[in-house]
Amino acid sequence: MTPIKRRQRVTTGIPGLDSMLGGGLLEGSAVLVSGAPGVGKTTLGLQYLVAGAAQDQPGLLVTFEEFPATLVRDAKSLGWDVRALEAEGKLRLLFTSPEVFLKSLQSPDSPLSQTLRAMAPQRAVLDSIAHFHRLTSDPVELRHIYNTLVNGLKREGITSLLLDEAARLLGPQPQYPGSLPFLVDAILLMRYVEVDSTMERAIAILKMRGSTHDKEIRRFSIGKGGIQVGEPFSGQEGILSGSPHRVA
Ligand SMILES: Nc1ncnc2c1ncn2[C@@H]1O[C@H](COP(=O)(O)OP(=O)(O)O)[C@@H](O)[C@H]1O
Ligand SMILES: [Mg+2]
C-alpha cells in the first residue's frame, strides 16, 4: 500500500493563526489576504517571512508601494531586524513595479528571474496585489495576469501571501474583478470591527482548499512581536459587517 503523502504545513509565525488553519498554511499554496489600510496585512507578511527565516526558509517580500527603508523601520518597531536577515540571505525586499515582476515570471531568462532563482525563496509576500487590478480594465486580461502570478509562484513551489487592499474600511467589500478568489487556495480576511464603541481587529478564514479550518472570527492585536490572535467574538453577530450586534 502506498502511503498517502500529507502536505507539509508552513507556519505563519502566529500560533493562534496556525491553529485556525489546522496547523499552518499548506505548502505551495497561494493565499489571498484581504484587509483595509492599516489593519495589519504588511505586518502579517513580515511576520510570516521572519518565521520562515528562523527555519532557514528564505523569503521574498515584493513591494510595489512601500520603500524598503520604510519597511525596515516598521519591522524594527515590531522587533524584527530585516537588514540582518537580508545579510544572512534569509530574507529579501524587492521594490519593483507590477509590470516588471509579471514579466520576470513570464520570462525565465530575465535578470530578475535569475536573481530570484538563485535565492530560491520558499516563501513570498506580494504587497499588494491591488497594483495588478490597475494594470487593465479587461476582466479576461486580468484573469490571465492573476493566473500568471499564481501559477508562476506555484511552479517554484513557493508558499505565498497575496496581500490585497480592501476598498472600504468597514463592512462588506465590492466584488473582485478577474475571479482572483477562485484562483487562490485560501482566503484570509482582516477587518476592523466596532464593538461597544471601540475599534477592534478581526481575522477569519474564508476558504481553505484541501484542509479543514476554523470557522470562527477571532480578535487580533498588533504590538511588539507582531500579530497575536486571541479569542473569538462571542455573543456577536454580523462581525464582518463591521458593526455587529449582540445575540440575545
Ligand atoms: N510597534 C508597533 N506596536 C503596535 N502597533 C503597531 C506597531 N507597528 C505597527 N503597528 C500597527 O500596525 C498597523 C500597520 O499595519 P500594516 O501591517 O502596515 O497595515 P496594512 O499593511 O494592512 O496597511 C498600524 O495601524 C499600527 O497601528
Ligand atoms: Mg501594507
Short mmCIF file of C-alpha atoms and ligand atoms in Angstrom, two decimals:
data_model
loop_
_atom_site.label_atom_id
_atom_site.label_comp_id
_atom_site.label_asym_id
_atom_site.label_seq_id
_atom_site.Cartn_x
_atom_site.Cartn_y
_atom_site.Cartn_z
CA MET A 1 0.00 0.00 0.00
CA THR A 2 1.39 3.40 -0.90
CA PRO A 3 1.29 5.81 1.99
CA ILE A 4 -0.79 8.90 1.41
CA LYS A 5 1.62 11.80 1.18
CA ARG A 6 0.43 14.50 3.53
CA ARG A 7 1.18 18.03 2.54
CA GLN A 8 3.56 19.86 4.80
CA ARG A 9 2.29 22.73 6.90
CA VAL A 10 4.03 26.07 6.77
CA THR A 11 3.94 28.14 9.95
CA THR A 12 2.67 31.71 9.66
CA GLY A 13 4.70 32.75 12.71
CA ILE A 14 1.41 33.41 14.54
CA PRO A 15 0.49 30.43 16.74
CA GLY A 16 -3.18 31.43 17.01
CA LEU A 17 -3.48 31.71 13.24
CA ASP A 18 -1.70 28.40 12.68
CA SER A 19 -4.31 26.72 14.91
CA MET A 20 -7.12 28.38 12.97
CA LEU A 21 -5.53 26.99 9.79
CA GLY A 22 -5.37 23.46 11.17
CA GLY A 23 -1.60 23.61 11.70
CA GLY A 24 -0.45 26.22 9.21
CA LEU A 25 -0.64 27.05 5.53
CA LEU A 26 -0.42 24.19 3.07
CA GLU A 27 2.99 24.11 1.45
CA GLY A 28 2.97 25.54 -2.06
CA SER A 29 -0.40 27.25 -1.67
CA ALA A 30 -1.31 30.78 -2.70
CA VAL A 31 -3.24 32.70 -0.06
CA LEU A 32 -5.18 35.91 -0.52
CA VAL A 33 -5.09 38.26 2.48
CA SER A 34 -7.72 40.97 2.28
CA GLY A 35 -7.93 43.93 4.61
CA ALA A 36 -8.41 47.68 4.87
CA PRO A 37 -5.43 50.05 5.07
CA GLY A 38 -3.62 49.89 8.41
CA VAL A 39 -5.34 46.72 9.61
CA GLY A 40 -2.09 44.70 9.63
CA LYS A 41 -1.52 42.99 6.26
CA THR A 42 2.11 44.04 5.83
CA THR A 43 2.76 43.15 9.47
CA LEU A 44 1.34 39.67 8.83
CA GLY A 45 3.53 39.38 5.72
CA LEU A 46 6.69 40.39 7.58
CA GLN A 47 5.91 38.06 10.48
CA TYR A 48 5.41 35.18 8.06
CA LEU A 49 8.78 35.84 6.40
CA VAL A 50 10.63 36.32 9.69
CA ALA A 51 9.19 32.98 10.92
CA GLY A 52 10.42 31.37 7.69
CA ALA A 53 13.89 32.85 8.10
CA ALA A 54 14.07 31.31 11.58
CA GLN A 55 13.53 27.91 9.93
CA ASP A 56 16.04 28.54 7.15
CA GLN A 57 13.26 29.00 4.61
CA PRO A 58 14.29 32.02 2.54
CA GLY A 59 11.55 34.55 1.93
CA LEU A 60 10.89 37.30 -0.55
CA LEU A 61 8.83 40.43 0.05
CA VAL A 62 7.85 42.06 -3.21
CA THR A 63 6.63 45.57 -2.54
CA PHE A 64 5.09 47.89 -5.08
CA GLU A 65 4.32 50.75 -2.73
CA GLU A 66 6.49 50.98 0.36
CA PHE A 67 10.16 51.84 0.16
CA PRO A 68 12.39 49.15 1.66
CA ALA A 69 13.72 51.70 4.17
CA THR A 70 10.17 52.26 5.47
CA LEU A 71 9.57 48.53 5.77
CA VAL A 72 12.86 48.05 7.61
CA ARG A 73 11.93 50.81 10.06
CA ASP A 74 8.40 49.45 10.63
CA ALA A 75 9.77 45.94 11.12
CA LYS A 76 12.25 47.26 13.68
CA SER A 77 9.43 48.79 15.73
CA LEU A 78 7.84 45.33 15.81
CA GLY A 79 11.11 43.73 16.93
CA TRP A 80 12.45 42.33 13.66
CA ASP A 81 15.87 43.05 12.20
CA VAL A 82 15.21 42.78 8.48
CA ARG A 83 18.67 44.01 7.46
CA ALA A 84 20.34 41.24 9.48
CA LEU A 85 18.13 38.59 7.87
CA GLU A 86 18.93 40.07 4.46
CA ALA A 87 22.64 39.86 5.21
CA GLU A 88 22.19 36.18 6.06
CA GLY A 89 20.38 35.62 2.75
CA LYS A 90 17.19 34.55 4.50
CA LEU A 91 15.04 37.49 3.53
CA ARG A 92 14.93 39.81 0.60
CA LEU A 93 12.99 43.00 -0.01
CA LEU A 94 12.32 43.68 -3.66
CA PHE A 95 10.94 47.08 -4.60
CA THR A 96 9.65 46.88 -8.17
CA SER A 97 6.67 47.54 -10.42
CA PRO A 98 3.85 45.09 -11.16
CA GLU A 99 4.81 45.15 -14.87
CA VAL A 100 8.44 44.20 -14.24
CA PHE A 101 7.51 41.49 -11.75
CA LEU A 102 4.94 39.98 -14.09
CA LYS A 103 7.41 39.96 -16.99
CA SER A 104 10.02 38.22 -14.87
CA LEU A 105 7.54 35.42 -14.11
CA GLN A 106 6.85 35.07 -17.84
CA SER A 107 10.48 35.11 -18.98
CA PRO A 108 12.73 32.75 -17.01
CA ASP A 109 15.86 34.34 -18.51
CA SER A 110 15.23 37.86 -17.28
CA PRO A 111 17.78 39.22 -14.77
CA LEU A 112 15.12 39.35 -12.06
CA SER A 113 14.13 35.71 -12.66
CA GLN A 114 17.74 34.65 -12.40
CA THR A 115 18.22 36.57 -9.19
CA LEU A 116 15.08 35.04 -7.75
CA ARG A 117 16.07 31.55 -8.77
CA ALA A 118 19.48 31.98 -7.16
CA MET A 119 17.78 32.95 -3.91
CA ALA A 120 15.29 30.06 -4.20
CA PRO A 121 12.65 31.54 -1.89
CA GLN A 122 10.26 29.11 -0.23
CA ARG A 123 8.01 31.93 0.92
CA ALA A 124 6.82 35.06 -0.82
CA VAL A 125 4.63 38.03 0.01
CA LEU A 126 3.24 40.36 -2.67
CA ASP A 127 2.38 43.79 -1.24
CA SER A 128 -0.02 44.49 -2.69
CA ILE A 129 -1.86 42.67 -5.40
CA ALA A 130 -4.17 45.69 -5.73
CA HIS A 131 -1.48 47.10 -8.04
CA PHE A 132 -2.29 44.37 -10.56
CA HIS A 133 -6.00 45.29 -10.60
CA ARG A 134 -4.90 48.63 -12.00
CA LEU A 135 -2.98 47.21 -14.97
CA THR A 136 -6.11 46.59 -17.02
CA SER A 137 -9.85 47.11 -17.01
CA ASP A 138 -10.43 43.98 -19.11
CA PRO A 139 -11.59 41.13 -16.80
CA VAL A 140 -10.27 38.43 -19.17
CA GLU A 141 -6.82 40.00 -19.27
CA LEU A 142 -6.88 40.46 -15.51
CA ARG A 143 -7.70 36.80 -15.03
CA HIS A 144 -4.75 35.97 -17.25
CA ILE A 145 -2.48 38.20 -15.13
CA TYR A 146 -3.64 36.52 -11.91
CA ASN A 147 -3.11 33.11 -13.48
CA THR A 148 0.43 34.05 -14.45
CA LEU A 149 1.12 35.26 -10.92
CA VAL A 150 -0.39 32.35 -9.03
CA ASN A 151 0.97 29.68 -11.37
CA GLY A 152 4.41 31.30 -11.51
CA LEU A 153 4.68 31.15 -7.72
CA LYS A 154 3.31 27.62 -7.54
CA ARG A 155 5.65 26.38 -10.24
CA GLU A 156 8.55 27.33 -7.99
CA GLY A 157 6.89 25.60 -5.03
CA ILE A 158 6.63 28.89 -3.16
CA THR A 159 4.03 29.32 -0.42
CA SER A 160 2.76 32.83 -0.98
CA LEU A 161 0.65 35.52 0.60
CA LEU A 162 -1.04 37.90 -1.83
CA LEU A 163 -1.92 40.97 0.20
CA ASP A 164 -4.90 42.93 -1.02
CA GLU A 165 -6.11 46.36 -0.09
CA ALA A 166 -9.83 46.17 0.70
CA ALA A 167 -11.51 49.21 -0.80
CA ARG A 168 -13.62 50.09 2.21
CA LEU A 169 -12.64 50.47 5.83
CA LEU A 170 -15.71 48.78 7.25
CA GLY A 171 -18.35 46.41 6.08
CA PRO A 172 -18.86 44.25 3.03
CA GLN A 173 -16.41 44.68 0.16
CA PRO A 174 -17.17 45.13 -3.53
CA GLN A 175 -16.85 42.13 -5.84
CA TYR A 176 -13.41 41.20 -7.09
CA PRO A 177 -12.61 41.75 -10.70
CA GLY A 178 -10.90 38.88 -12.55
CA SER A 179 -12.03 35.99 -10.30
CA LEU A 180 -8.99 36.05 -8.02
CA PRO A 181 -10.82 34.30 -5.15
CA PHE A 182 -11.28 31.24 -7.38
CA LEU A 183 -7.60 31.01 -8.27
CA VAL A 184 -6.18 31.09 -4.75
CA ASP A 185 -6.14 28.17 -2.31
CA ALA A 186 -7.13 30.11 0.77
CA ILE A 187 -8.56 33.48 1.74
CA LEU A 188 -7.85 35.31 4.99
CA LEU A 189 -9.91 38.34 5.97
CA MET A 190 -8.56 41.01 8.30
CA ARG A 191 -11.19 43.51 9.35
CA TYR A 192 -11.82 46.48 11.60
CA VAL A 193 -14.83 45.89 13.80
CA GLU A 194 -16.67 48.32 16.03
CA VAL A 195 -17.73 46.59 19.24
CA ASP A 196 -19.30 48.54 22.11
CA SER A 197 -17.94 51.81 20.71
CA THR A 198 -14.34 50.63 20.42
CA MET A 199 -12.41 49.58 17.33
CA GLU A 200 -11.11 46.06 17.31
CA ARG A 201 -9.39 43.93 14.72
CA ALA A 202 -10.84 40.64 13.49
CA ILE A 203 -9.38 37.79 11.45
CA ALA A 204 -11.25 34.97 9.72
CA ILE A 205 -10.54 32.23 7.20
CA LEU A 206 -13.00 32.37 4.35
CA LYS A 207 -11.85 29.32 2.45
CA MET A 208 -9.03 26.82 2.54
CA ARG A 209 -8.69 24.22 -0.17
CA GLY A 210 -7.63 20.74 0.95
CA SER A 211 -7.94 21.31 4.68
CA THR A 212 -10.38 21.87 7.49
CA HIS A 213 -10.12 25.23 9.19
CA ASP A 214 -11.55 27.31 12.00
CA LYS A 215 -14.92 28.86 11.09
CA GLU A 216 -14.75 31.36 13.91
CA ILE A 217 -13.91 35.03 13.67
CA ARG A 218 -11.19 35.91 16.14
CA ARG A 219 -9.79 39.06 17.64
CA PHE A 220 -6.21 40.02 16.97
CA SER A 221 -3.88 42.72 18.17
CA ILE A 222 -0.60 44.20 16.96
CA GLY A 223 2.34 45.01 19.20
CA LYS A 224 6.00 44.21 19.73
CA GLY A 225 6.49 40.74 18.24
CA GLY A 226 3.76 41.34 15.67
CA ILE A 227 0.26 39.94 15.47
CA GLN A 228 -1.34 37.98 18.26
CA VAL A 229 -4.58 36.14 17.65
CA GLY A 230 -6.94 35.98 20.61
CA GLU A 231 -10.43 34.83 21.46
CA PRO A 232 -13.34 34.53 19.06
CA PHE A 233 -16.01 37.22 19.16
CA SER A 234 -18.73 35.52 21.13
CA GLY A 235 -22.29 36.66 21.53
CA GLN A 236 -21.94 38.94 18.50
CA GLU A 237 -23.49 38.67 15.10
CA GLY A 238 -22.55 40.42 11.88
CA ILE A 239 -18.85 40.86 12.76
CA LEU A 240 -17.78 41.08 9.12
CA SER A 241 -20.32 43.83 8.51
CA GLY A 242 -18.03 45.96 10.70
CA SER A 243 -20.81 46.91 13.11
CA PRO A 244 -22.02 43.75 14.86
CA HIS A 245 -24.90 43.44 17.25
CA ARG A 246 -25.34 41.28 20.30
CA VAL A 247 -27.13 38.00 20.04
CA ALA A 248 -29.97 37.94 22.55
N1 LIG B 1 5.34 48.50 17.05
C1 LIG B 1 4.01 48.53 16.95
N2 LIG B 1 3.25 48.41 18.03
C2 LIG B 1 1.91 48.42 17.94
N3 LIG B 1 1.23 48.55 16.79
C3 LIG B 1 1.94 48.70 15.69
C4 LIG B 1 3.36 48.68 15.68
N4 LIG B 1 3.78 48.84 14.43
C5 LIG B 1 2.66 48.93 13.69
N5 LIG B 1 1.57 48.86 14.43
C6 LIG B 1 0.17 48.90 13.98
O1 LIG B 1 0.09 48.18 12.77
C7 LIG B 1 -0.68 48.92 11.84
C8 LIG B 1 0.00 48.91 10.49
O2 LIG B 1 -0.19 47.73 9.96
P1 LIG B 1 0.24 47.39 8.48
O3 LIG B 1 0.65 45.98 8.57
O4 LIG B 1 1.20 48.36 7.92
O5 LIG B 1 -1.18 47.59 7.77
P2 LIG B 1 -1.59 47.34 6.27
O6 LIG B 1 -0.43 46.70 5.58
O7 LIG B 1 -2.79 46.45 6.38
O8 LIG B 1 -1.94 48.68 5.72
C9 LIG B 1 -0.75 50.33 12.28
O9 LIG B 1 -2.08 50.74 12.17
C10 LIG B 1 -0.31 50.30 13.70
O10 LIG B 1 -1.45 50.50 14.49
MG MG B 2 0.62 47.47 3.97
#
